[in-house]
PDB file of C-alpha atoms in Angstrom:
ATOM      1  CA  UNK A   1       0.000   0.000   0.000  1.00 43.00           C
ATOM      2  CA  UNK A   2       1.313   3.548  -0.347  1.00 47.00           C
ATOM      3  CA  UNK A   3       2.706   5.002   2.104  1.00 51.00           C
ATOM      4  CA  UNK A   4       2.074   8.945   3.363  1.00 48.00           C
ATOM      5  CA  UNK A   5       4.794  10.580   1.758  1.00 55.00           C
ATOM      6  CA  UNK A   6       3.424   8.707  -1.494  1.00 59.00           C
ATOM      7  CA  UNK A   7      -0.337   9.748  -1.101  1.00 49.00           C
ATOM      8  CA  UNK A   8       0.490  13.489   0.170  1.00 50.00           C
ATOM      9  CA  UNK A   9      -1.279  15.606  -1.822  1.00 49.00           C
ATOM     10  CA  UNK A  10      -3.990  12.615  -3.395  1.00 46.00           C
ATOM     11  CA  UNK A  11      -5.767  12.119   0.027  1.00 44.00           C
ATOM     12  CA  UNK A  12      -8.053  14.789  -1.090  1.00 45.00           C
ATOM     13  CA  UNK A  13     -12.010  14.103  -1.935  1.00 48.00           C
ATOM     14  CA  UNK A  14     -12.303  14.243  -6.171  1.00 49.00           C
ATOM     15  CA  UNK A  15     -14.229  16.762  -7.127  1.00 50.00           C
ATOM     16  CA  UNK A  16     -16.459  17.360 -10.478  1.00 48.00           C
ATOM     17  CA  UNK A  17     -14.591  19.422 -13.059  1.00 54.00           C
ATOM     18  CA  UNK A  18     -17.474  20.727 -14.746  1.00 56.00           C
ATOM     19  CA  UNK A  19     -18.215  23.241 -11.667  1.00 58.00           C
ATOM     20  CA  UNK A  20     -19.950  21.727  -9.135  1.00 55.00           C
ATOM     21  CA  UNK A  21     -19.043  21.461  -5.913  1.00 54.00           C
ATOM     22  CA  UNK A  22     -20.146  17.632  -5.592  1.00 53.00           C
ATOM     23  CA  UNK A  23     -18.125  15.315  -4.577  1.00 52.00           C
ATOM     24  CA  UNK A  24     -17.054  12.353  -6.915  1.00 48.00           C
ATOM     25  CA  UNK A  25     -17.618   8.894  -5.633  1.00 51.00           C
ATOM     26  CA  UNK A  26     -14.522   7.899  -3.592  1.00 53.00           C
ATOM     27  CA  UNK A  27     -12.508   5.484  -6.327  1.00 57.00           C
ATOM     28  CA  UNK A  28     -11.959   1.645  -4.844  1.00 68.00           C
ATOM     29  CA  UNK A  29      -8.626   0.699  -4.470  1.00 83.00           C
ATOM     30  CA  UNK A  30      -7.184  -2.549  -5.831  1.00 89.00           C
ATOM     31  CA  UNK A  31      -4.236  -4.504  -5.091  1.00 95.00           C
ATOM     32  CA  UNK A  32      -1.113  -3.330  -7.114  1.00 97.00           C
ATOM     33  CA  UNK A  33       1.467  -7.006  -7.034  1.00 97.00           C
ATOM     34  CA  UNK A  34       4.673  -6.510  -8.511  1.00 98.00           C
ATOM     35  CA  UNK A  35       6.054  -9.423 -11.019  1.00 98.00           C
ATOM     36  CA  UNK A  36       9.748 -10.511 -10.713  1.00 98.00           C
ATOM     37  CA  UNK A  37      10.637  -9.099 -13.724  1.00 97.00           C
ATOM     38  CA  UNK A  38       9.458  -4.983 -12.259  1.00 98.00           C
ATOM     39  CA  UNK A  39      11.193  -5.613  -8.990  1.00 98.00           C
ATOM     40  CA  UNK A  40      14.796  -6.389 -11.147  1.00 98.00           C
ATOM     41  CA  UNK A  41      14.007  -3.846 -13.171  1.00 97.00           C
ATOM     42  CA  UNK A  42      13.471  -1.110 -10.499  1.00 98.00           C
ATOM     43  CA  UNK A  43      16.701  -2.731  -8.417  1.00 98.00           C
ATOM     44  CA  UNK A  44      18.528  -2.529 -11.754  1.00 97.00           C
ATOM     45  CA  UNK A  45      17.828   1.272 -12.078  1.00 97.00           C
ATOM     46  CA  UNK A  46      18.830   1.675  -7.720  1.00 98.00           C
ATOM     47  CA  UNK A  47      21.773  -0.019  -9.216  1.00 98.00           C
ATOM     48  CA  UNK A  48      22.697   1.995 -12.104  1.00 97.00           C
ATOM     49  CA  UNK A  49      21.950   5.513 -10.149  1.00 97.00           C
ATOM     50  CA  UNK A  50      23.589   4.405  -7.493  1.00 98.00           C
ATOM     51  CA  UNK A  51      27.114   4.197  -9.062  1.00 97.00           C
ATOM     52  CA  UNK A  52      26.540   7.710  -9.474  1.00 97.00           C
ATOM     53  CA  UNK A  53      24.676   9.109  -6.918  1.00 97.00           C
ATOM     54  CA  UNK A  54      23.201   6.884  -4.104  1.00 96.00           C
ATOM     55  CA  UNK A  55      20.722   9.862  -2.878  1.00 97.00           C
ATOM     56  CA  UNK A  56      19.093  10.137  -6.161  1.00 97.00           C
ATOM     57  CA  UNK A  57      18.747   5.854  -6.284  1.00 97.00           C
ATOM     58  CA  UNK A  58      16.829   6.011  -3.447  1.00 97.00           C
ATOM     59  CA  UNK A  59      15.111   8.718  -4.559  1.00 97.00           C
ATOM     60  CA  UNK A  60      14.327   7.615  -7.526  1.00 97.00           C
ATOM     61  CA  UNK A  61      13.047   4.250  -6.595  1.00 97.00           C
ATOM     62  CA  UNK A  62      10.443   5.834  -4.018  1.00 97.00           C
ATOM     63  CA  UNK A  63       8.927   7.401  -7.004  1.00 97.00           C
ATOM     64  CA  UNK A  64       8.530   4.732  -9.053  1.00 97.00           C
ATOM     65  CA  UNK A  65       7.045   2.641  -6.381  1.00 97.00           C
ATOM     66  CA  UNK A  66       4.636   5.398  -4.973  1.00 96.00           C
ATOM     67  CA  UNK A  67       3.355   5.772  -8.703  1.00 96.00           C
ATOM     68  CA  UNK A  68       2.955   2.320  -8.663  1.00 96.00           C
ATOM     69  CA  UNK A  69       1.379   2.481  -5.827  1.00 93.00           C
ATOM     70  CA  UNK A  70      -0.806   4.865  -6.867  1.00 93.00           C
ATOM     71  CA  UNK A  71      -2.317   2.683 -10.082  1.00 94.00           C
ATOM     72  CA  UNK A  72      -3.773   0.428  -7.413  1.00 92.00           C
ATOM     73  CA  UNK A  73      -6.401   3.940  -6.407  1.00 91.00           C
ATOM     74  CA  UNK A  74      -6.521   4.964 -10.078  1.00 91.00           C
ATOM     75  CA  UNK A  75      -5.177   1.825 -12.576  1.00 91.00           C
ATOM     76  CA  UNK A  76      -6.552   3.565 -15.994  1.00 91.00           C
ATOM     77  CA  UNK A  77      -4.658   6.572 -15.353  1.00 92.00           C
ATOM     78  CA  UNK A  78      -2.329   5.229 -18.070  1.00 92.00           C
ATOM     79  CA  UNK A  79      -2.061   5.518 -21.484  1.00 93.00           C
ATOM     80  CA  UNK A  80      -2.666   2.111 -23.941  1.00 93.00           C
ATOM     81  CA  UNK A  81       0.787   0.052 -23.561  1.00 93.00           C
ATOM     82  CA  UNK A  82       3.488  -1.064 -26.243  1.00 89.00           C
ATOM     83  CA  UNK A  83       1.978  -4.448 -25.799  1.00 91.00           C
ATOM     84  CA  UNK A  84      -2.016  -5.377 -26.257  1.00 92.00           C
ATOM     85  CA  UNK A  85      -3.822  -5.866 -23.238  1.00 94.00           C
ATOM     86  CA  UNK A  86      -1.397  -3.546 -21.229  1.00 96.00           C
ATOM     87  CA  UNK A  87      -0.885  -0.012 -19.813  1.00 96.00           C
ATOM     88  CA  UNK A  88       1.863   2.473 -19.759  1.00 96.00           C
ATOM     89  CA  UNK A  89       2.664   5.128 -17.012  1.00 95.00           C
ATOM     90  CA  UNK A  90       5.095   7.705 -16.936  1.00 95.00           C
ATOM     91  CA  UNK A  91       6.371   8.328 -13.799  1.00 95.00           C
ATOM     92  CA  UNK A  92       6.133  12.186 -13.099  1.00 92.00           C
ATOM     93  CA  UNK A  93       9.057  14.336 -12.937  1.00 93.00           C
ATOM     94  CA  UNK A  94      11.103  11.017 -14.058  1.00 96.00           C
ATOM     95  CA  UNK A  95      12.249   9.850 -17.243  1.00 96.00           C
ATOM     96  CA  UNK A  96      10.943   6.011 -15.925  1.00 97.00           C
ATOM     97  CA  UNK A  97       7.826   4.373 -17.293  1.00 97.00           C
ATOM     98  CA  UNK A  98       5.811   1.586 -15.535  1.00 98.00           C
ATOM     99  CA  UNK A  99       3.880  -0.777 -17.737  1.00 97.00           C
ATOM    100  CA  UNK A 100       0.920  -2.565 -15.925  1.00 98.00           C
ATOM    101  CA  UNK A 101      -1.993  -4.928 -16.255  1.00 97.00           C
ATOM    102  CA  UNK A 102      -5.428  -4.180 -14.636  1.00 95.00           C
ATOM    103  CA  UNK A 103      -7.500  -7.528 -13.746  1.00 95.00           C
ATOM    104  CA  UNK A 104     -11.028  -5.941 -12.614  1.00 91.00           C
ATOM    105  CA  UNK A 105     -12.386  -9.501 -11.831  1.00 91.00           C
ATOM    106  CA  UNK A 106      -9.102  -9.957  -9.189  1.00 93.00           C
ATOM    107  CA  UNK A 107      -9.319  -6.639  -8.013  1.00 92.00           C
ATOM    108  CA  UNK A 108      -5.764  -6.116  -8.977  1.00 95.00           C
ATOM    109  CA  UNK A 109      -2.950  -4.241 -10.517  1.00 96.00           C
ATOM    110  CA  UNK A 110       0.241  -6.134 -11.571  1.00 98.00           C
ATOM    111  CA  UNK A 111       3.435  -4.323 -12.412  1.00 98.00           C
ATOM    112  CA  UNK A 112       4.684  -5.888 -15.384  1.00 97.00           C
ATOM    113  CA  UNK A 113       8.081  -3.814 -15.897  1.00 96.00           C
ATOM    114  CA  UNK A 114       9.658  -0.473 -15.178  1.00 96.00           C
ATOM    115  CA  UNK A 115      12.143   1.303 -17.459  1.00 94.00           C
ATOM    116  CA  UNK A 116      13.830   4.008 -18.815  1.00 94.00           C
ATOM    117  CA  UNK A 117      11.625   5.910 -21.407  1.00 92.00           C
ATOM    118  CA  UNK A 118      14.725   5.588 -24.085  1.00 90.00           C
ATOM    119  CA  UNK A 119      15.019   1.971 -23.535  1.00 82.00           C
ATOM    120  CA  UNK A 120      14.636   0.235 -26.725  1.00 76.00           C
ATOM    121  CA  UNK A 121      11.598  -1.566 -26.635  1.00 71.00           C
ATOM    122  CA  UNK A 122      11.555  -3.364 -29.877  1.00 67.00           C
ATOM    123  CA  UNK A 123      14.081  -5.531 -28.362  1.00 62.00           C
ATOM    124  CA  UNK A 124      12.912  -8.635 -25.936  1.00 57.00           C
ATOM    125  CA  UNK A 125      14.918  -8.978 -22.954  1.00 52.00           C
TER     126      UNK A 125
END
């Protein structure tokens, strides 16, 4: 689940855009699970940052995983994903993308991957 410094700033009631002061209906959280491939990817990037500055790994890495995180509140806040049947993220403020799968009957969000944005995704690794 996200943690507080993840959520600050989302804990607020949704609103209606259009004007009105109603409130939205409260959206239903869903599991997020990570597969093994996301969690080497994201301890690949720690690793890569790290060598450079350690800081900024750690950093980084608590973004990705509070915007993960955050797809289990909101999971079609992504865009249509690379691959059929999947969605893409951008983590904001980072050059990182998180691709995703939403299973409404589970109640769940899985974390397929998490990359750089100019990773070469033609390729299969």
């Amino acid at each position: 689940m996200a943690s507080a410094r993840c959520l600050q700033g989302w804990h607020r009631a949704l609103r209606d855009r259009r004007g009105s002061r109603l409130r939205l209906e409260k959206a239903r959280a869903v599991k997020v699970r990570y597969r093994s491939r996301a969690l080497r990817d994201i301890e690949s990037i720690h690793s890569y940052v790290s060598e450079r500055n350690p800081r900024a790994a750690k950093d980084i890495v608590t973004r990705i995983r509070c915007a993960s995180d955050r797809l289990g509140h909101w999971p079609y806040i992504g865009h249509t994903g690379f691959v059929p049947e999947t969605h893409e993220w951008c983590v904001v403020g980072l050059p990182h993308v998180i691709v995703y799968e939403v299973d409404e009957a589970a109640d769940e969000t899985t974390i397929i991957a998490a990359f750089h944005a100019a990773h070469d995704r033609t390729r299969s690794d």
